[in-house]
PDB file of C-alpha atoms and ligand atoms in Angstrom:
ATOM      1  CA  UNK A   1       0.000   0.000   0.000  1.00  0.00           C
ATOM      2  CA  UNK A   2       1.321   3.401  -0.980  1.00  0.00           C
ATOM      3  CA  UNK A   3       1.397   5.937   1.859  1.00  0.00           C
ATOM      4  CA  UNK A   4       0.187   9.485   1.385  1.00  0.00           C
ATOM      5  CA  UNK A   5       2.492  12.426   2.036  1.00  0.00           C
ATOM      6  CA  UNK A   6       0.633  13.139   5.288  1.00  0.00           C
ATOM      7  CA  UNK A   7       1.006   9.554   6.468  1.00  0.00           C
ATOM      8  CA  UNK A   8       4.732   9.726   5.743  1.00  0.00           C
ATOM      9  CA  UNK A   9       4.985  13.032   7.642  1.00  0.00           C
ATOM     10  CA  UNK A  10       3.197  11.464  10.608  1.00  0.00           C
ATOM     11  CA  UNK A  11       5.514   8.467  10.581  1.00  0.00           C
ATOM     12  CA  UNK A  12       8.598  10.693  10.417  1.00  0.00           C
ATOM     13  CA  UNK A  13       7.367  12.752  13.363  1.00  0.00           C
ATOM     14  CA  UNK A  14       7.143   9.553  15.407  1.00  0.00           C
ATOM     15  CA  UNK A  15      10.524   8.257  14.269  1.00  0.00           C
ATOM     16  CA  UNK A  16      12.234  11.614  14.764  1.00  0.00           C
ATOM     17  CA  UNK A  17      10.940  11.955  18.332  1.00  0.00           C
ATOM     18  CA  UNK A  18      13.682   9.541  19.391  1.00  0.00           C
ATOM     19  CA  UNK A  19      16.470  11.754  17.972  1.00  0.00           C
ATOM     20  CA  UNK A  20      18.038  15.053  18.955  1.00  0.00           C
ATOM     21  CA  UNK A  21      17.205  18.014  16.765  1.00  0.00           C
ATOM     22  CA  UNK A  22      20.679  18.584  15.390  1.00  0.00           C
ATOM     23  CA  UNK A  23      22.861  17.731  12.474  1.00  0.00           C
ATOM     24  CA  UNK A  24      24.442  14.742  14.239  1.00  0.00           C
ATOM     25  CA  UNK A  25      21.079  13.013  14.035  1.00  0.00           C
ATOM     26  CA  UNK A  26      20.909  13.343  10.267  1.00  0.00           C
ATOM     27  CA  UNK A  27      22.421  10.012   9.182  1.00  0.00           C
ATOM     28  CA  UNK A  28      20.970   7.878  12.026  1.00  0.00           C
ATOM     29  CA  UNK A  29      17.547   9.369  11.322  1.00  0.00           C
ATOM     30  CA  UNK A  30      17.879   8.677   7.615  1.00  0.00           C
ATOM     31  CA  UNK A  31      18.914   5.082   8.388  1.00  0.00           C
ATOM     32  CA  UNK A  32      15.977   4.594  10.721  1.00  0.00           C
ATOM     33  CA  UNK A  33      13.606   6.068   8.142  1.00  0.00           C
ATOM     34  CA  UNK A  34      14.912   3.734   5.477  1.00  0.00           C
ATOM     35  CA  UNK A  35      14.427   0.763   7.796  1.00  0.00           C
ATOM     36  CA  UNK A  36      10.788   1.783   8.136  1.00  0.00           C
ATOM     37  CA  UNK A  37       9.969   2.513   4.507  1.00  0.00           C
ATOM     38  CA  UNK A  38      12.549   0.401   2.666  1.00  0.00           C
ATOM     39  CA  UNK A  39      13.790   3.608   1.021  1.00  0.00           C
ATOM     40  CA  UNK A  40      13.856   7.368   1.573  1.00  0.00           C
ATOM     41  CA  UNK A  41      10.709   9.013   0.217  1.00  0.00           C
ATOM     42  CA  UNK A  42      11.236  12.627  -0.884  1.00  0.00           C
ATOM     43  CA  UNK A  43       8.668  13.873   1.632  1.00  0.00           C
ATOM     44  CA  UNK A  44      10.526  12.050   4.391  1.00  0.00           C
ATOM     45  CA  UNK A  45      13.801  13.725   3.423  1.00  0.00           C
ATOM     46  CA  UNK A  46      12.088  17.125   3.520  1.00  0.00           C
ATOM     47  CA  UNK A  47      10.724  16.395   6.999  1.00  0.00           C
ATOM     48  CA  UNK A  48      14.112  15.191   8.207  1.00  0.00           C
ATOM     49  CA  UNK A  49      15.716  18.410   6.914  1.00  0.00           C
ATOM     50  CA  UNK A  50      13.251  20.503   8.913  1.00  0.00           C
ATOM     51  CA  UNK A  51      13.720  18.369  12.023  1.00  0.00           C
ATOM     52  CA  UNK A  52      17.533  18.482  12.117  1.00  0.00           C
ATOM     53  CA  UNK A  53      17.560  22.056  10.786  1.00  0.00           C
ATOM     54  CA  UNK A  54      19.578  21.589   7.612  1.00  0.00           C
ATOM     55  CA  UNK A  55      18.742  22.491   4.023  1.00  0.00           C
ATOM     56  CA  UNK A  56      16.810  19.792   2.105  1.00  0.00           C
ATOM     57  CA  UNK A  57      19.639  19.756  -0.442  1.00  0.00           C
ATOM     58  CA  UNK A  58      22.013  18.604   2.319  1.00  0.00           C
ATOM     59  CA  UNK A  59      19.818  15.591   3.063  1.00  0.00           C
ATOM     60  CA  UNK A  60      19.651  14.857  -0.648  1.00  0.00           C
ATOM     61  CA  UNK A  61      23.446  15.168  -0.866  1.00  0.00           C
ATOM     62  CA  UNK A  62      23.958  12.623   1.926  1.00  0.00           C
ATOM     63  CA  UNK A  63      21.347  10.267   0.429  1.00  0.00           C
ATOM     64  CA  UNK A  64      23.056  10.263  -2.966  1.00  0.00           C
ATOM     65  CA  UNK A  65      26.609  10.136  -1.576  1.00  0.00           C
ATOM     66  CA  UNK A  66      26.238   6.935   0.440  1.00  0.00           C
ATOM     67  CA  UNK A  67      25.441   3.661  -1.313  1.00  0.00           C
ATOM     68  CA  UNK A  68      23.451   2.502   1.723  1.00  0.00           C
ATOM     69  CA  UNK A  69      20.591   4.912   0.956  1.00  0.00           C
ATOM     70  CA  UNK A  70      17.867   4.147  -1.542  1.00  0.00           C
ATOM     71  CA  UNK A  71      15.780   6.836  -3.186  1.00  0.00           C
ATOM     72  CA  UNK A  72      13.247   4.502  -4.751  1.00  0.00           C
ATOM     73  CA  UNK A  73      11.119   1.779  -3.206  1.00  0.00           C
ATOM     74  CA  UNK A  74      12.754  -1.623  -3.640  1.00  0.00           C
ATOM     75  CA  UNK A  75      11.349  -4.000  -6.239  1.00  0.00           C
ATOM     76  CA  UNK A  76       9.632  -7.239  -5.290  1.00  0.00           C
ATOM     77  CA  UNK A  77      13.078  -8.817  -5.699  1.00  0.00           C
ATOM     78  CA  UNK A  78      15.736  -6.249  -4.804  1.00  0.00           C
ATOM     79  CA  UNK A  79      19.048  -7.038  -6.529  1.00  0.00           C
ATOM     80  CA  UNK A  80      22.054  -5.681  -4.662  1.00  0.00           C
ATOM     81  CA  UNK A  81      25.630  -5.744  -5.854  1.00  0.00           C
ATOM     82  CA  UNK A  82      28.309  -5.443  -3.221  1.00  0.00           C
ATOM     83  CA  UNK A  83      30.810  -2.757  -4.091  1.00  0.00           C
ATOM     84  CA  UNK A  84      32.985  -3.105  -1.002  1.00  0.00           C
ATOM     85  CA  UNK A  85      36.713  -3.258  -1.708  1.00  0.00           C
ATOM     86  CA  UNK A  86      37.008  -7.038  -2.083  1.00  0.00           C
ATOM     87  CA  UNK A  87      33.978  -7.299  -4.358  1.00  0.00           C
ATOM     88  CA  UNK A  88      34.962  -4.238  -6.343  1.00  0.00           C
ATOM     89  CA  UNK A  89      38.420  -5.681  -6.992  1.00  0.00           C
ATOM     90  CA  UNK A  90      36.968  -9.096  -7.856  1.00  0.00           C
ATOM     91  CA  UNK A  91      34.712  -7.703 -10.581  1.00  0.00           C
ATOM     92  CA  UNK A  92      31.661  -6.217  -8.887  1.00  0.00           C
ATOM     93  CA  UNK A  93      31.473  -3.527 -11.532  1.00  0.00           C
ATOM     94  CA  UNK A  94      31.196  -6.140 -14.288  1.00  0.00           C
ATOM     95  CA  UNK A  95      28.297  -7.718 -12.376  1.00  0.00           C
ATOM     96  CA  UNK A  96      26.566  -4.340 -12.197  1.00  0.00           C
ATOM     97  CA  UNK A  97      26.948  -3.885 -15.951  1.00  0.00           C
ATOM     98  CA  UNK A  98      25.667  -7.397 -16.658  1.00  0.00           C
ATOM     99  CA  UNK A  99      22.658  -6.846 -14.390  1.00  0.00           C
ATOM    100  CA  UNK A 100      21.899  -3.510 -16.025  1.00  0.00           C
ATOM    101  CA  UNK A 101      21.844  -5.253 -19.393  1.00  0.00           C
ATOM    102  CA  UNK A 102      19.846  -8.235 -18.170  1.00  0.00           C
ATOM    103  CA  UNK A 103      17.215  -6.222 -16.284  1.00  0.00           C
ATOM    104  CA  UNK A 104      17.113  -3.359 -18.765  1.00  0.00           C
ATOM    105  CA  UNK A 105      17.547  -0.718 -16.051  1.00  0.00           C
ATOM    106  CA  UNK A 106      20.371   1.407 -14.722  1.00  0.00           C
ATOM    107  CA  UNK A 107      21.615   0.949 -11.188  1.00  0.00           C
ATOM    108  CA  UNK A 108      19.405   2.867  -8.736  1.00  0.00           C
ATOM    109  CA  UNK A 109      16.243   2.048 -10.672  1.00  0.00           C
ATOM    110  CA  UNK A 110      13.376  -0.388 -10.650  1.00  0.00           C
ATOM    111  CA  UNK A 111      11.941  -2.368 -13.578  1.00  0.00           C
ATOM    112  CA  UNK A 112       8.650  -1.057 -15.008  1.00  0.00           C
ATOM    113  CA  UNK A 113       6.748  -4.060 -13.665  1.00  0.00           C
ATOM    114  CA  UNK A 114       8.133  -3.364 -10.174  1.00  0.00           C
ATOM    115  CA  UNK A 115       9.669  -6.831  -9.899  1.00  0.00           C
ATOM    116  CA  UNK A 116      13.381  -6.001  -9.755  1.00  0.00           C
ATOM    117  CA  UNK A 117      15.336  -3.069  -8.398  1.00  0.00           C
ATOM    118  CA  UNK A 118      19.078  -2.741  -8.776  1.00  0.00           C
ATOM    119  CA  UNK A 119      21.456  -1.049  -6.411  1.00  0.00           C
ATOM    120  CA  UNK A 120      25.050  -0.982  -5.253  1.00  0.00           C
ATOM    121  CA  UNK A 121      25.694  -1.560  -1.573  1.00  0.00           C
ATOM    122  CA  UNK A 122      28.650  -1.388   0.767  1.00  0.00           C
ATOM    123  CA  UNK A 123      30.355  -4.556   2.111  1.00  0.00           C
ATOM    124  CA  UNK A 124      27.809  -7.126   3.233  1.00  0.00           C
ATOM    125  CA  UNK A 125      30.308  -9.075   5.291  1.00  0.00           C
ATOM    126  CA  UNK A 126      31.219 -12.112   3.200  1.00  0.00           C
ATOM    127  CA  UNK A 127      34.308 -10.779   1.443  1.00  0.00           C
ATOM    128  CA  UNK A 128      35.927 -14.210   1.031  1.00  0.00           C
ATOM    129  CA  UNK A 129      33.109 -15.018  -1.401  1.00  0.00           C
ATOM    130  CA  UNK A 130      33.676 -11.924  -3.564  1.00  0.00           C
ATOM    131  CA  UNK A 131      32.218 -10.765  -5.773  1.00  0.00           C
ATOM    132  CA  UNK A 132      28.845 -11.118  -4.133  1.00  0.00           C
ATOM    133  CA  UNK A 133      25.337 -10.115  -5.158  1.00  0.00           C
ATOM    134  CA  UNK A 134      22.082 -10.630  -3.314  1.00  0.00           C
ATOM    135  CA  UNK A 135      18.625 -11.140  -4.773  1.00  0.00           C
ATOM    136  CA  UNK A 136      15.901 -10.790  -2.195  1.00  0.00           C
ATOM    137  CA  UNK A 137      17.293 -12.511   0.903  1.00  0.00           C
ATOM    138  CA  UNK A 138      19.579 -14.867  -1.016  1.00  0.00           C
ATOM    139  CA  UNK A 139      23.328 -14.436  -1.356  1.00  0.00           C
ATOM    140  CA  UNK A 140      25.102 -15.359  -4.590  1.00  0.00           C
ATOM    141  CA  UNK A 141      28.835 -15.852  -4.059  1.00  0.00           C
ATOM    142  CA  UNK A 142      31.668 -15.638  -6.596  1.00  0.00           C
ATOM    143  CA  UNK A 143      29.471 -14.073  -9.227  1.00  0.00           C
ATOM    144  CA  UNK A 144      30.498 -13.306 -12.753  1.00  0.00           C
ATOM    145  CA  UNK A 145      28.635 -11.643 -15.601  1.00  0.00           C
ATOM    146  CA  UNK A 146      28.110 -15.123 -17.062  1.00  0.00           C
ATOM    147  CA  UNK A 147      26.168 -16.358 -14.032  1.00  0.00           C
ATOM    148  CA  UNK A 148      23.750 -13.424 -13.810  1.00  0.00           C
ATOM    149  CA  UNK A 149      21.095 -14.714 -16.188  1.00  0.00           C
ATOM    150  CA  UNK A 150      21.019 -18.100 -14.445  1.00  0.00           C
ATOM    151  CA  UNK A 151      20.708 -16.489 -11.000  1.00  0.00           C
ATOM    152  CA  UNK A 152      17.616 -14.598 -12.129  1.00  0.00           C
ATOM    153  CA  UNK A 153      15.811 -17.669 -13.528  1.00  0.00           C
ATOM    154  CA  UNK A 154      14.007 -18.799 -10.329  1.00  0.00           C
ATOM    155  CA  UNK A 155      12.690 -15.276  -9.706  1.00  0.00           C
ATOM    156  CA  UNK A 156      11.484 -14.928 -13.263  1.00  0.00           C
ATOM    157  CA  UNK A 157       9.764 -18.292 -12.943  1.00  0.00           C
ATOM    158  CA  UNK A 158       8.044 -17.117  -9.757  1.00  0.00           C
ATOM    159  CA  UNK A 159       6.906 -13.973 -11.523  1.00  0.00           C
ATOM    160  CA  UNK A 160       5.533 -16.001 -14.437  1.00  0.00           C
ATOM    161  CA  UNK A 161       3.733 -18.358 -12.069  1.00  0.00           C
ATOM    162  CA  UNK A 162       2.140 -15.392 -10.330  1.00  0.00           C
ATOM    163  CA  UNK A 163       1.014 -13.939 -13.645  1.00  0.00           C
ATOM    164  CA  UNK A 164      -0.384 -17.289 -14.820  1.00  0.00           C
ATOM    165  CA  UNK A 165      -2.405 -17.727 -11.622  1.00  0.00           C
ATOM    166  CA  UNK A 166      -3.994 -14.297 -12.148  1.00  0.00           C
ATOM    167  CA  UNK A 167      -5.156 -15.218 -15.655  1.00  0.00           C
TER     168      UNK A 167
HETATM  169  S1  LIG D 201      33.427  -6.412   0.008  1.00  0.00           S
HETATM  170 FE1  LIG D 201      31.751  -7.525  -0.749  1.00  0.00          FE
HETATM  171  S2  LIG D 201      31.182  -8.750   0.906  1.00  0.00           S
HETATM  172 FE2  LIG D 201      32.783  -7.542   1.692  1.00  0.00          FE
END
């Protein structure tokens, strides 16, 4: 269910009540907001700016600077590519490019049908398995551009099943 701007404002007021009204609260408040919504809605960022008394453009700057923040709601199956040092060196960027081709979207976006979103994330803590991607809650170790299509198959099958059952 999509929340209205007023509902988001109400939720932010509740979340923000646990934080001091200063700049040091900015990132923790953004993190907490993202935990709640799965991403950072624009209205939420505006409310956060007012609460911690910074310009909205500063919140936007932080949100776009750090890979951990998402500006769009995640797809049904969020695809995340680790871009921590180990994964980056092991070919994470090639995985991003292969996923962009395969899903037909650029990183930071969501497919038109809402099924897949694609984002880069910081180290997810399994560096010995680099490069790593995750799809939904599943971890895919030692990925390469050649394994991307195969990794997506079960999700595409689920999507097809869902569509067939609606017909
Ligand atoms: S750098 Fe990718 S899991 Fe640590």
